[in-house]
Short mmCIF file of C-alpha atoms and ligand atoms in Angstrom, two decimals:
data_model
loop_
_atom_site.label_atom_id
_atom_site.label_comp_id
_atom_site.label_asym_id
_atom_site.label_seq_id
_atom_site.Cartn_x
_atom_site.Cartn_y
_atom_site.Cartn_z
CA UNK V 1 -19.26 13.38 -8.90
CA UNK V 2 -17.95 16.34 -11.05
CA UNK V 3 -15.02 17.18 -11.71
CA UNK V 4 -13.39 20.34 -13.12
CA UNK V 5 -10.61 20.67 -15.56
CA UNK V 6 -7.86 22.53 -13.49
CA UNK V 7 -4.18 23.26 -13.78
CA UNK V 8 -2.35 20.57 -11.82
CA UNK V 9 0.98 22.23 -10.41
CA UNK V 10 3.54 20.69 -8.75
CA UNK V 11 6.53 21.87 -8.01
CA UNK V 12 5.96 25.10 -9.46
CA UNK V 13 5.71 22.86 -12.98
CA UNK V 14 1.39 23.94 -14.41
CA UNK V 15 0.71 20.57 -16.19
CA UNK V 16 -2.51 21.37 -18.21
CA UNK V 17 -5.49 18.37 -19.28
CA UNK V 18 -4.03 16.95 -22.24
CA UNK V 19 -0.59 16.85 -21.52
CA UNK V 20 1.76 14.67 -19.42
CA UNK V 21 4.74 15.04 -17.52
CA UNK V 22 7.77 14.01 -15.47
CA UNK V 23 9.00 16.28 -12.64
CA UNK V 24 10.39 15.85 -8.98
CA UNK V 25 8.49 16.86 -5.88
CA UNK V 26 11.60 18.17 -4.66
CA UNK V 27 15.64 18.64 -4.70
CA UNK V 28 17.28 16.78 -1.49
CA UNK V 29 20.76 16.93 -0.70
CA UNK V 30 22.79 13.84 0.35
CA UNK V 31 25.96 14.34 2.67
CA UNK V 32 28.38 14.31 -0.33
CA UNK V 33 26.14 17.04 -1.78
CA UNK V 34 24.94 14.98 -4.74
CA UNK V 35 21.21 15.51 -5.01
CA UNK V 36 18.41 12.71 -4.94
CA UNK V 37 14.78 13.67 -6.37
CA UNK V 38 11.84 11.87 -6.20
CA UNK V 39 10.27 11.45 -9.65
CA UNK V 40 6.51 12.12 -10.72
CA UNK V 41 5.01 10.91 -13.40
CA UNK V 42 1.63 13.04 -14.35
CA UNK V 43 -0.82 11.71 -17.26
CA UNK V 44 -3.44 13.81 -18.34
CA UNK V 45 -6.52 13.35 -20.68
CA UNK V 46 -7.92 16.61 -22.07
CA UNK V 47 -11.45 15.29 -20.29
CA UNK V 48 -12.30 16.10 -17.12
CA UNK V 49 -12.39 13.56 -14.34
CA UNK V 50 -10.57 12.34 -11.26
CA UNK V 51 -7.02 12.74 -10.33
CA UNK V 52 -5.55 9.29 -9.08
CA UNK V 53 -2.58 9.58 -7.09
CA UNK V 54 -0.80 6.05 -7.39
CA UNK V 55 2.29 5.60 -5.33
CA UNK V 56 4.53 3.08 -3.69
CA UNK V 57 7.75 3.20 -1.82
CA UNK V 58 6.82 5.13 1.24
CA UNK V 59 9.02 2.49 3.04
CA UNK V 60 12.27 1.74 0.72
CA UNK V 61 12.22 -2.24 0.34
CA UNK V 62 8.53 -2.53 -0.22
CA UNK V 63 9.50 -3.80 -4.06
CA UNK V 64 6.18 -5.38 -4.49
CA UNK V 65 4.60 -1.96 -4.36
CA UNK V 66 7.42 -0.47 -6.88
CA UNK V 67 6.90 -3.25 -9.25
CA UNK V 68 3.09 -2.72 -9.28
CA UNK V 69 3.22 1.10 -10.08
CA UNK V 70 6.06 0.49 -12.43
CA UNK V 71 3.66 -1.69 -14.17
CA UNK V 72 0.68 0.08 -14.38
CA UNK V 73 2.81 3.45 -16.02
CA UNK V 74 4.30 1.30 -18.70
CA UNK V 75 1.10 0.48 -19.89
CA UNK V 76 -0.88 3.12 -22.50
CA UNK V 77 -4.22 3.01 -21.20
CA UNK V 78 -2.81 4.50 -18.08
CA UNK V 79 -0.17 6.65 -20.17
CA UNK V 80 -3.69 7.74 -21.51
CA UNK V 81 -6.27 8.18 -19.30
CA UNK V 82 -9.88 8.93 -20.51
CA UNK V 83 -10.91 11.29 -18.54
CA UNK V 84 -9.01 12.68 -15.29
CA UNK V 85 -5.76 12.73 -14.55
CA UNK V 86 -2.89 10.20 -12.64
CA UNK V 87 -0.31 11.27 -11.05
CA UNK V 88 2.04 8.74 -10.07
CA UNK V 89 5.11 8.77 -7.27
CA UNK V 90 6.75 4.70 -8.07
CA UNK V 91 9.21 5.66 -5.31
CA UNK V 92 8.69 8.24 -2.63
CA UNK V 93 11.52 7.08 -0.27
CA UNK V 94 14.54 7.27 -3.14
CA UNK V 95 16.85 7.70 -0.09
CA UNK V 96 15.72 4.03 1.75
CA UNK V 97 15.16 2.22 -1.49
CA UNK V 98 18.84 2.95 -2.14
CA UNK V 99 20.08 1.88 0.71
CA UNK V 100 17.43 -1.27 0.51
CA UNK V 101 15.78 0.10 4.17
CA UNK V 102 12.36 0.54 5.33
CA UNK V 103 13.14 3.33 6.65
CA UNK V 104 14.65 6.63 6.45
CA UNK V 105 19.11 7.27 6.69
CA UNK V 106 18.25 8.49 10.78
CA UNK V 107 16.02 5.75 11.34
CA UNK V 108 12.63 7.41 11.00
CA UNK V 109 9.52 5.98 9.57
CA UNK V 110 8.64 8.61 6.61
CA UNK V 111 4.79 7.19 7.26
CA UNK V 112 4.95 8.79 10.95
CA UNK V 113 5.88 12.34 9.99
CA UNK V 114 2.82 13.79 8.57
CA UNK V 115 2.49 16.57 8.12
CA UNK V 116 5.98 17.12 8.28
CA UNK V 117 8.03 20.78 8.51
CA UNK V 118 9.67 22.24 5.90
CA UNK V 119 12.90 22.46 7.65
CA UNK V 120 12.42 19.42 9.48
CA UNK V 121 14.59 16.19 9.18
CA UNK V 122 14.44 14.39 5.57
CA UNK V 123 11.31 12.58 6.31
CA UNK V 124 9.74 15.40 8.02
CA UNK V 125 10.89 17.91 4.51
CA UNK V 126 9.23 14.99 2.75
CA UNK V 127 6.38 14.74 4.36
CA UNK V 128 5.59 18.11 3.88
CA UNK V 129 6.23 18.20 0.19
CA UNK V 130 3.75 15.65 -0.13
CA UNK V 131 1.36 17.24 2.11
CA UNK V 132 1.62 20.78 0.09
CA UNK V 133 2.34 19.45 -3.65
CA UNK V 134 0.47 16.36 -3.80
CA UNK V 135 -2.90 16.11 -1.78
CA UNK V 136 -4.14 19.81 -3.03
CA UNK V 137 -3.72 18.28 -6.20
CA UNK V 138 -5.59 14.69 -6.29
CA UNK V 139 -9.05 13.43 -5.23
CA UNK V 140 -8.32 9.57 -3.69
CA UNK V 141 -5.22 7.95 -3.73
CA UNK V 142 -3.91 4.14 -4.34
CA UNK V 143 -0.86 3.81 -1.66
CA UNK V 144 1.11 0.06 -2.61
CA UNK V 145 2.49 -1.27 0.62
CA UNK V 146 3.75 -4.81 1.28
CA UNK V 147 4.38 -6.67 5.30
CA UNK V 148 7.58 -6.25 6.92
CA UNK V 149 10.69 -8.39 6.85
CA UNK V 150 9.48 -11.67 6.43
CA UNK V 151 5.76 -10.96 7.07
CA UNK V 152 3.81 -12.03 3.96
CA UNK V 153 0.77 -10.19 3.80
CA UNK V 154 -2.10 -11.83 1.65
CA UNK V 155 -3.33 -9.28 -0.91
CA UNK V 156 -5.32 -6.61 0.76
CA UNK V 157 -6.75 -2.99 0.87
CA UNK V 158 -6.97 -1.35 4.01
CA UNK V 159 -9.26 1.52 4.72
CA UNK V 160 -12.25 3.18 7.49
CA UNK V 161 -15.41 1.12 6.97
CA UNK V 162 -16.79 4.12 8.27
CA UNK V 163 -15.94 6.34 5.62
CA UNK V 164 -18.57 5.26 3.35
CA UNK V 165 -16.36 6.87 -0.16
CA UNK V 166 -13.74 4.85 0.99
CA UNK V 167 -14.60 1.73 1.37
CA UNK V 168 -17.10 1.87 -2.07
CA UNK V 169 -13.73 2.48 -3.27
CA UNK V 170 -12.10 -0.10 -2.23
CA UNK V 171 -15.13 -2.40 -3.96
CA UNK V 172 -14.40 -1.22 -6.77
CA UNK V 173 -10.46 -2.48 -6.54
CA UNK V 174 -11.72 -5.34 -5.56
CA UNK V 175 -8.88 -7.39 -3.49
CA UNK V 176 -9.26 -10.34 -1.57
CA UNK V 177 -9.70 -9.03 1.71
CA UNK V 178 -10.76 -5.69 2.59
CA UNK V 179 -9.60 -4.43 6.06
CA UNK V 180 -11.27 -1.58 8.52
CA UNK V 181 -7.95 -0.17 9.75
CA UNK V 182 -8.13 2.98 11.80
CA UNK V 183 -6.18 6.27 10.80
CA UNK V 184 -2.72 5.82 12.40
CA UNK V 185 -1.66 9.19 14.05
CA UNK V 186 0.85 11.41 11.82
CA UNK V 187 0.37 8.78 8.51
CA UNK V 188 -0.23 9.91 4.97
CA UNK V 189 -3.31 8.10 4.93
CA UNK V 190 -4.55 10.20 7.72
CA UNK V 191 -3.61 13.44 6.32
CA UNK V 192 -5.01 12.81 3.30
CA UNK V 193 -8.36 12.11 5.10
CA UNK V 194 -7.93 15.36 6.55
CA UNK V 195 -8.35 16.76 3.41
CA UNK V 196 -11.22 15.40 2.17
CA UNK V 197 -9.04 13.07 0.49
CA UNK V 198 -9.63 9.20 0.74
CA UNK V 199 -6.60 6.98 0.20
CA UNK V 200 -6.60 3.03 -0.02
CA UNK V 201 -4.09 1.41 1.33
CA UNK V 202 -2.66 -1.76 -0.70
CA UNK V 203 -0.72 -4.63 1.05
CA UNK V 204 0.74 -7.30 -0.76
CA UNK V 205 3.92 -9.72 0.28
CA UNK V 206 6.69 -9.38 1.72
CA UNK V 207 9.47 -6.64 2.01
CA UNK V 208 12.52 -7.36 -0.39
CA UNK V 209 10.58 -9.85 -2.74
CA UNK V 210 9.01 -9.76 -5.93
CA UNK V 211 5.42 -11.54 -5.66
CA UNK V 212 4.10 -11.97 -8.93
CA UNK V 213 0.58 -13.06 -8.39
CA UNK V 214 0.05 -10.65 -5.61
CA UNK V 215 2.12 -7.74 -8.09
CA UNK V 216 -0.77 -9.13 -10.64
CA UNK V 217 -3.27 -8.75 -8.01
CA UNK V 218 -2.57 -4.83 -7.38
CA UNK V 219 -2.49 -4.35 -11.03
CA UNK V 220 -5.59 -5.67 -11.64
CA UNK V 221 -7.40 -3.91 -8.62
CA UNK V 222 -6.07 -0.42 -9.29
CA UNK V 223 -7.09 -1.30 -13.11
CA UNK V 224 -10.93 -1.79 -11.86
CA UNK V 225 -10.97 1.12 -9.81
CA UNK V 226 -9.58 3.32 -12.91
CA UNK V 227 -12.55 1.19 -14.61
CA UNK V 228 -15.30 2.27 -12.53
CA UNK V 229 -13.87 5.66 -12.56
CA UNK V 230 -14.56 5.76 -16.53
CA UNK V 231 -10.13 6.70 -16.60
CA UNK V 232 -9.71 3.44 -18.50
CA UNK V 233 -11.38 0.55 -20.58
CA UNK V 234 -9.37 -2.60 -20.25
CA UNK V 235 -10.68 -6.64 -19.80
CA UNK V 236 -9.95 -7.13 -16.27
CA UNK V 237 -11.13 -10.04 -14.46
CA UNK V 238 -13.51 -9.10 -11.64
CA UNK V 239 -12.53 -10.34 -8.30
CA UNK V 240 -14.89 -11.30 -5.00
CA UNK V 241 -13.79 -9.72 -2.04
CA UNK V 242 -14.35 -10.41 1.77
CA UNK V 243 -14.79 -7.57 4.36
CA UNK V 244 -12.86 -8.22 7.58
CA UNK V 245 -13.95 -5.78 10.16
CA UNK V 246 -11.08 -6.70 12.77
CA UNK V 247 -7.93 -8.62 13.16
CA UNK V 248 -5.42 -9.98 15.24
CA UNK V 249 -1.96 -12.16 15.89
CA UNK V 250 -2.32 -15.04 16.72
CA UNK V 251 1.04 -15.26 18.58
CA UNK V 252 3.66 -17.72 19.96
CA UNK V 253 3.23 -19.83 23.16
CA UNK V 254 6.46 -21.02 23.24
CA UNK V 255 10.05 -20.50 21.17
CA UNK V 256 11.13 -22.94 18.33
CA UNK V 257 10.58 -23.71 14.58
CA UNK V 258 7.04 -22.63 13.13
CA UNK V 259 5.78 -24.66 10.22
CA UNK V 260 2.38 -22.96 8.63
CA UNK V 261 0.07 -25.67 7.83
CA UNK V 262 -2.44 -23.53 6.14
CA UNK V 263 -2.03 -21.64 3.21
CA UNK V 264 -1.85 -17.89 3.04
CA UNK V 265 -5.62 -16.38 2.28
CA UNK V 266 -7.54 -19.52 3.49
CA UNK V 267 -10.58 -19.32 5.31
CA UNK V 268 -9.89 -21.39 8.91
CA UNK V 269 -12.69 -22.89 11.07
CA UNK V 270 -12.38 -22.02 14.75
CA UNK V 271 -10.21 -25.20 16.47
CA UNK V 272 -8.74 -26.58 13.54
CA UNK V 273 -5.50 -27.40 13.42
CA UNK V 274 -3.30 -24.26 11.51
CA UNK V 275 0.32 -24.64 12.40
CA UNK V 276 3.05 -26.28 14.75
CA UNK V 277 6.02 -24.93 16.73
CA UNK V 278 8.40 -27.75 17.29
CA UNK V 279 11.77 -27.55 18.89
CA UNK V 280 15.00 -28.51 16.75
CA UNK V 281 15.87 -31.61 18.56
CA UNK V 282 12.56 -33.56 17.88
CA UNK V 283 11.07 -33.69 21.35
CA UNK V 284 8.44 -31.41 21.45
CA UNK V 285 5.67 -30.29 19.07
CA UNK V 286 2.96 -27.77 19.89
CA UNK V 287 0.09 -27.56 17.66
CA UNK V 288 -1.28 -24.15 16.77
CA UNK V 289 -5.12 -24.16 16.63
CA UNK V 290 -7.75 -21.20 15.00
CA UNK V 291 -9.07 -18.90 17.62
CA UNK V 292 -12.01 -18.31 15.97
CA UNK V 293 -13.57 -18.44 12.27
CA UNK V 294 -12.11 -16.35 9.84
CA UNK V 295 -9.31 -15.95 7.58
CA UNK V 296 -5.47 -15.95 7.11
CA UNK V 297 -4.10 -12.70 5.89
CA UNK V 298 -0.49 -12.77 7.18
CA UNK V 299 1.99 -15.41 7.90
CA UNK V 300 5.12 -14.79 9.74
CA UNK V 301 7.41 -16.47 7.08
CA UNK V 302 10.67 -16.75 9.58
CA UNK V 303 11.30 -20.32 10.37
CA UNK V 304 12.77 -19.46 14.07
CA UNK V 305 10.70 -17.97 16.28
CA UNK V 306 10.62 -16.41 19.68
CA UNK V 307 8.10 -16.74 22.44
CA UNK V 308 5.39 -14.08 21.87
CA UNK V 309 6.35 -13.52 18.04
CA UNK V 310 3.15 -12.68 15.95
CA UNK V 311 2.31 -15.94 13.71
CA UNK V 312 -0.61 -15.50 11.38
CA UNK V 313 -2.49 -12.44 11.69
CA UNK V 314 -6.22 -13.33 11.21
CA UNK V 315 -8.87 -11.47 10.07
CA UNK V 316 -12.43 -11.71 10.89
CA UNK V 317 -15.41 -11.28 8.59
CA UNK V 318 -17.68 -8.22 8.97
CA UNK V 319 -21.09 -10.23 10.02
CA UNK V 320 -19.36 -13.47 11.49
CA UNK V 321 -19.28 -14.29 15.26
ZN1 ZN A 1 4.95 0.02 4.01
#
C-alpha cells in the first residue's frame, strides 16, 4: 500500500512528518467549570507510511488498556517510528477514568454514541471529536479494551472475518485468539469501518486490574503489527494464534458459588468436566460440563452467582464442528 506524506491536523494543531506532538482533541467543561482535555500524543517519522491510531480508555476503568498504551509511548522505537506516523489517545474517557467508571458522569456508554453531535451530551461531543479529528487522520486503528467488572477476558483481538484487511491485520498482532465480532450499531469500531478505516479491537482482563502478562501480551501484538508495517524493528517473540469464528456463554443452571476448574485460554473437549456451582452449605454440587469443543476466552471471576449469570464464554474454532 502507499502512503503519502500529509499534514496531520488535529485540533486545528498541522503536525508535519518529522515532528511529534502533544495536543488535546478537545476543551470540556466540568460543572465547577474546571476544564478536562483528552491528551494526544502524535509521533512522526519524516518517511512516509501508515498512521496507527493506538488508544485505550474508551470505557474509564479499563486500566489494562491504559497501561498497555502507556507502555508502548514510553518506549523510543515508537517515540520514533520509521516510517508513518502514531497517533496515540492513552485515555479517551478522562471524565470516567476519574471517577474510576465505565462509563460516562450521565450514565452513557461513550462506545454507543457514534457518530456523536457536536452539541450533544459529553459522550455524544466526544464522539464526534473523534469522528471529525481522528479517523480523517489515520489508516487502521489498535483500540485496548479489557471484560467488564469481574469478567476476565483471555487475550484477544476482535474484528469482521469478512473484512479481509482486517483480519490480515489482526495476524499480524498476533494474539491468542482472534474473534469474528460483528460491527455493533453506533461503536467507534463501526464508524471507523465506515470510513474505510479498519480498527482491531484488543481485549485483555479485567476492568480495575493490572494484568501483567496479558498488558505484555498487547504490547507485544501491537509491536508485531508496527513490525509488519515496516514503523518499527524490535525482537518480538512471534505468537500462534487461533481463529474463533463464534462464541457463546455458557451460563448458570442454578444460583450458588462457581469454582472454574479450567484455566483461562484452555482448549476444552466437548463433555468434560469445566466447572462446579455448589451451594454454601455443602449439600449440593452441580458440575458444569463443555458444550462443545473449543476454547475458554472469558471466565466470570465473581465467586457468587445468580441463576442465568454468564460463566465462561467459549469460543469456537473457525473449521471445527
Ligand atoms: Zn471497553
Amino acid at each position: 500500500m502507499e502512503y503519502e506524506n500529509k499534514t496531520i491536523r488535529i485540533n486545528e494543531v498541522n503536525i508535519e512528518p518529522g515532528n511529534s506532538a502533544q495536543i488535546s482533541l478537545n476543551w470540556y467543561q466540568l460543572p465547577t467549570k474546571a476544564v478536562i482535555e483528552i491528551p494526544i500524543y502524535v509521533f512522526r517519522s519524516k518517511n512516509p507510511g501508515p498512521t496507527l491510531l493506538i488508544q485505550a480508555g474508551m470505557h474509564g476503568d479499563e486500566t489494562n488498556g491504559i497501561e498497555i498504551v502507556r507502555r508502548l509511548i514510553t518506549k523510543e522505537e515508537v517515540r520514533n517510528p520509521l516510517c508513518g506516523s502514531v497517533v496515540a489517545i492513552p485515555v479517551i474517557n478522562t471524565f470516567a477514568f476519574l471517577y474510576g467508571t465505565r462509563d460516562l458522569p450521565d450514565g452513557k456508554d461513550l462506545n454507543r454514541c457514534f457518530p456523536g453531535s457536536k452539541n450533544g451530551s459529553l459522550g455524544s461531543r466526544i464522539a464526534y471529536d473523534l469522528t471529525n479529528e481522528i479517523i480523517p487522520q489515520i489508516d487502521l486503528g489498535l483500540d485496548f479494551h479489557t471484560g467488564g467488572k469481574q469478567i476476565n477476558n483471555y487475550p484477544q483481538l476482535r474484528c469482521t472475518f469478512e473484512d479481509g484487511r482486517s483480519l490480515e491485520l489482526a495476524k499480524q498482532f498476533a494474539p491468542t485468539y482472534i474473534i469474528n465480532a460483528p460491527f455493533r450499531d453506533q461503536s467507534y469500531r463501526k464508524e471507523a469501518a465506515k470510513n474505510g478505516k479498519p480498527i482491531l479491537v484488543f481485549e485483555g482482563g479485567e476492568s480495575s486490574r493490572f494484568h501483567y502478562q496479558y498488558i505484555n501480551e498487547g504490547v507485544n501484538g501491537c509491536l508485531r503489527l508496527m513490525k509488519y508495517l515496516k514503523m518499527v524493528d524490535v525482537d518480538v517473540r512471534e505468537n500462534s494464534y487461533s481463529l474463533v469464528i463464534k462464541s457463546s456463554w455458557v451460563r448458570a443452571r442454578s444460583s450458588g458459588m462457581f469454582h472454574c476448574t479450567k484455566t483461562n485460554g484452555v482448549p476444552i473437549t466437548k463433555g468434560e468436566v469445566i466447572g462446579e456451582i455448589t451451594d454454601p452449605f455443602g449439600e449440593q454440587m452441580e458440575k458444569i460440563t463443555a458444550p462443545q469443543n473449543g476454547f475458554i476466552i472469558a471466565i466470570n471471576t465473581h465467586p457468587v452467582i445468580n441463576q442465568g449469570d454468564a460463566l465462561m464464554h467459549i469460543g469456537v474454532e473457525k473449521n471445527s464442528d
